[in-house]
């Protein structure tokens, strides 16, 4: 005989996968690894930029929400894309560390990729060596220096679906900073 009370009280211990919805165009899952797989089809990358007790937020001119370095990588390797973006915006990069990556599958709402097509979107932490006191003009982006706590709040407001991973990036930066 089946004990219905035991069934109702039982919580299964199945390994769960959190699936993210990125703008209805991608379904993604987080992979907590510090190396990209060989031949990973990277089409887009994210990076937080930090130096000392500050984070550097960016936004396209004329928009309201501050974000991190992000964008389509094109033919560049993701690290080269991030370094190029940071350099154009007055940041001298000391190091770039991979926090993890999103394995993404295109949905039927994606206009640029066929449904089910796979891509990888890495998230990096950039440790800056130097930042110009005024950001260069004509980059198409504005830059703002924020204390780390305010930086985290701004990023979480811009990327609510990436909240946990922004926290992982912040933790990684603190570890890098502590080790020197």
GROMACS .gro file of C-alpha atoms in nm:
model
  180
    1UNK     CA    1   0.000   0.000   0.000
    2UNK     CA    2   0.125   0.349  -0.092
    3UNK     CA    3   0.167   0.600   0.190
    4UNK     CA    4   0.017   0.918   0.041
    5UNK     CA    5   0.143   1.136   0.328
    6UNK     CA    6   0.502   1.020   0.263
    7UNK     CA    7   0.467   1.094  -0.109
    8UNK     CA    8   0.332   1.444  -0.037
    9UNK     CA    9   0.617   1.517   0.207
   10UNK     CA   10   0.895   1.379  -0.014
   11UNK     CA   11   1.114   1.627  -0.200
   12UNK     CA   12   1.299   1.471  -0.495
   13UNK     CA   13   1.674   1.528  -0.513
   14UNK     CA   14   1.703   1.541  -0.891
   15UNK     CA   15   1.990   1.734  -1.031
   16UNK     CA   16   1.834   2.054  -1.155
   17UNK     CA   17   1.934   2.280  -1.436
   18UNK     CA   18   1.840   2.646  -1.426
   19UNK     CA   19   1.747   2.762  -1.771
   20UNK     CA   20   1.768   3.132  -1.845
   21UNK     CA   21   1.557   3.320  -2.094
   22UNK     CA   22   1.763   3.585  -2.273
   23UNK     CA   23   1.530   3.831  -2.446
   24UNK     CA   24   1.307   3.543  -2.563
   25UNK     CA   25   1.571   3.474  -2.829
   26UNK     CA   26   1.791   3.234  -2.633
   27UNK     CA   27   1.750   2.961  -2.373
   28UNK     CA   28   2.073   2.937  -2.178
   29UNK     CA   29   2.231   2.737  -1.900
   30UNK     CA   30   2.530   2.842  -1.694
   31UNK     CA   31   2.850   2.639  -1.708
   32UNK     CA   32   3.080   2.708  -1.414
   33UNK     CA   33   3.417   2.641  -1.581
   34UNK     CA   34   3.718   2.865  -1.625
   35UNK     CA   35   3.816   2.740  -1.971
   36UNK     CA   36   3.611   2.760  -2.285
   37UNK     CA   37   3.568   2.429  -2.467
   38UNK     CA   38   3.779   2.386  -2.779
   39UNK     CA   39   3.604   2.531  -3.084
   40UNK     CA   40   3.328   2.687  -2.871
   41UNK     CA   41   3.100   2.885  -3.105
   42UNK     CA   42   3.132   3.221  -2.927
   43UNK     CA   43   2.926   3.497  -3.081
   44UNK     CA   44   2.884   3.734  -2.786
   45UNK     CA   45   3.079   3.811  -2.469
   46UNK     CA   46   3.030   3.992  -2.138
   47UNK     CA   47   3.289   4.136  -1.899
   48UNK     CA   48   3.286   4.328  -1.575
   49UNK     CA   49   3.567   4.584  -1.547
   50UNK     CA   50   3.712   4.662  -1.205
   51UNK     CA   51   4.006   4.851  -1.061
   52UNK     CA   52   4.076   4.899  -0.692
   53UNK     CA   53   3.740   4.966  -0.519
   54UNK     CA   54   3.559   5.066  -0.837
   55UNK     CA   55   3.374   4.913  -1.127
   56UNK     CA   56   3.350   5.072  -1.470
   57UNK     CA   57   3.005   5.076  -1.626
   58UNK     CA   58   2.932   5.144  -1.992
   59UNK     CA   59   2.625   5.232  -2.193
   60UNK     CA   60   2.561   5.322  -2.553
   61UNK     CA   61   2.521   5.698  -2.588
   62UNK     CA   62   2.161   5.803  -2.544
   63UNK     CA   63   2.052   5.501  -2.337
   64UNK     CA   64   1.967   5.499  -1.967
   65UNK     CA   65   2.093   5.177  -1.807
   66UNK     CA   66   2.457   5.121  -1.722
   67UNK     CA   67   2.601   4.783  -1.809
   68UNK     CA   68   2.920   4.589  -1.852
   69UNK     CA   69   3.137   4.537  -2.156
   70UNK     CA   70   2.922   4.331  -2.391
   71UNK     CA   71   2.870   4.271  -2.755
   72UNK     CA   72   2.901   4.056  -3.061
   73UNK     CA   73   3.258   3.933  -3.093
   74UNK     CA   74   3.253   3.904  -3.471
   75UNK     CA   75   3.569   3.734  -3.599
   76UNK     CA   76   3.765   3.815  -3.281
   77UNK     CA   77   3.838   3.583  -2.993
   78UNK     CA   78   3.630   3.694  -2.693
   79UNK     CA   79   3.934   3.811  -2.493
   80UNK     CA   80   4.054   4.021  -2.788
   81UNK     CA   81   3.707   4.173  -2.829
   82UNK     CA   82   3.694   4.265  -2.459
   83UNK     CA   83   4.045   4.409  -2.454
   84UNK     CA   84   3.972   4.612  -2.768
   85UNK     CA   85   3.646   4.748  -2.624
   86UNK     CA   86   3.813   4.841  -2.294
   87UNK     CA   87   4.111   5.004  -2.465
   88UNK     CA   88   3.888   5.213  -2.694
   89UNK     CA   89   3.707   5.333  -2.382
   90UNK     CA   90   4.021   5.441  -2.195
   91UNK     CA   91   4.088   5.130  -1.986
   92UNK     CA   92   4.431   4.966  -1.970
   93UNK     CA   93   4.377   4.595  -1.907
   94UNK     CA   94   4.600   4.413  -1.657
   95UNK     CA   95   4.429   4.073  -1.683
   96UNK     CA   96   4.118   3.899  -1.812
   97UNK     CA   97   3.974   3.598  -1.628
   98UNK     CA   98   3.689   3.373  -1.738
   99UNK     CA   99   3.419   3.333  -1.472
  100UNK     CA  100   3.207   3.085  -1.669
  101UNK     CA  101   2.986   3.080  -1.973
  102UNK     CA  102   2.631   3.044  -2.095
  103UNK     CA  103   2.549   2.765  -2.338
  104UNK     CA  104   2.268   2.913  -2.547
  105UNK     CA  105   2.014   2.762  -2.783
  106UNK     CA  106   1.825   2.986  -3.022
  107UNK     CA  107   1.448   2.993  -2.982
  108UNK     CA  108   1.186   3.035  -3.252
  109UNK     CA  109   1.180   3.408  -3.168
  110UNK     CA  110   1.542   3.454  -3.274
  111UNK     CA  111   1.555   3.631  -3.610
  112UNK     CA  112   1.928   3.583  -3.666
  113UNK     CA  113   1.976   3.215  -3.581
  114UNK     CA  114   1.783   2.899  -3.659
  115UNK     CA  115   1.587   2.743  -3.376
  116UNK     CA  116   1.809   2.513  -3.169
  117UNK     CA  117   2.137   2.657  -3.300
  118UNK     CA  118   2.402   2.662  -3.025
  119UNK     CA  119   2.629   2.945  -2.917
  120UNK     CA  120   2.844   3.014  -2.614
  121UNK     CA  121   2.850   3.346  -2.428
  122UNK     CA  122   3.142   3.380  -2.185
  123UNK     CA  123   3.150   3.610  -1.882
  124UNK     CA  124   3.487   3.757  -1.789
  125UNK     CA  125   3.632   3.975  -1.514
  126UNK     CA  126   3.869   4.242  -1.637
  127UNK     CA  127   4.116   4.375  -1.384
  128UNK     CA  128   4.222   4.718  -1.501
  129UNK     CA  129   4.570   4.856  -1.452
  130UNK     CA  130   4.476   5.214  -1.539
  131UNK     CA  131   4.175   5.416  -1.651
  132UNK     CA  132   4.187   5.754  -1.821
  133UNK     CA  133   4.035   6.030  -1.609
  134UNK     CA  134   3.801   6.121  -1.892
  135UNK     CA  135   3.670   5.859  -2.133
  136UNK     CA  136   3.759   5.906  -2.500
  137UNK     CA  137   3.499   6.076  -2.716
  138UNK     CA  138   3.340   5.930  -3.030
  139UNK     CA  139   3.339   5.568  -2.911
  140UNK     CA  140   2.961   5.552  -2.914
  141UNK     CA  141   2.967   5.469  -2.541
  142UNK     CA  142   2.962   5.655  -2.215
  143UNK     CA  143   3.168   5.532  -1.920
  144UNK     CA  144   3.110   5.577  -1.550
  145UNK     CA  145   3.319   5.480  -1.248
  146UNK     CA  146   3.115   5.349  -0.956
  147UNK     CA  147   3.204   5.212  -0.611
  148UNK     CA  148   3.185   4.832  -0.630
  149UNK     CA  149   2.858   4.809  -0.435
  150UNK     CA  150   2.687   5.061  -0.666
  151UNK     CA  151   2.842   4.892  -0.968
  152UNK     CA  152   2.686   4.559  -0.865
  153UNK     CA  153   2.346   4.727  -0.819
  154UNK     CA  154   2.369   4.889  -1.165
  155UNK     CA  155   2.464   4.559  -1.332
  156UNK     CA  156   2.188   4.368  -1.155
  157UNK     CA  157   1.935   4.629  -1.270
  158UNK     CA  158   2.054   4.596  -1.629
  159UNK     CA  159   2.090   4.215  -1.630
  160UNK     CA  160   1.841   4.068  -1.379
  161UNK     CA  161   1.866   3.724  -1.543
  162UNK     CA  162   2.243   3.719  -1.484
  163UNK     CA  163   2.222   3.819  -1.115
  164UNK     CA  164   2.390   3.504  -0.979
  165UNK     CA  165   2.671   3.521  -1.232
  166UNK     CA  166   2.740   3.889  -1.170
  167UNK     CA  167   2.784   3.787  -0.807
  168UNK     CA  168   3.030   3.517  -0.913
  169UNK     CA  169   3.223   3.776  -1.115
  170UNK     CA  170   3.235   4.010  -0.815
  171UNK     CA  171   3.362   3.730  -0.594
  172UNK     CA  172   3.627   3.636  -0.851
  173UNK     CA  173   3.746   3.997  -0.864
  174UNK     CA  174   3.775   4.012  -0.484
  175UNK     CA  175   3.981   3.691  -0.486
  176UNK     CA  176   4.209   3.832  -0.759
  177UNK     CA  177   4.245   4.156  -0.565
  178UNK     CA  178   4.319   3.980  -0.238
  179UNK     CA  179   4.588   3.764  -0.396
  180UNK     CA  180   4.746   4.071  -0.554
   0.00000   0.00000   0.00000
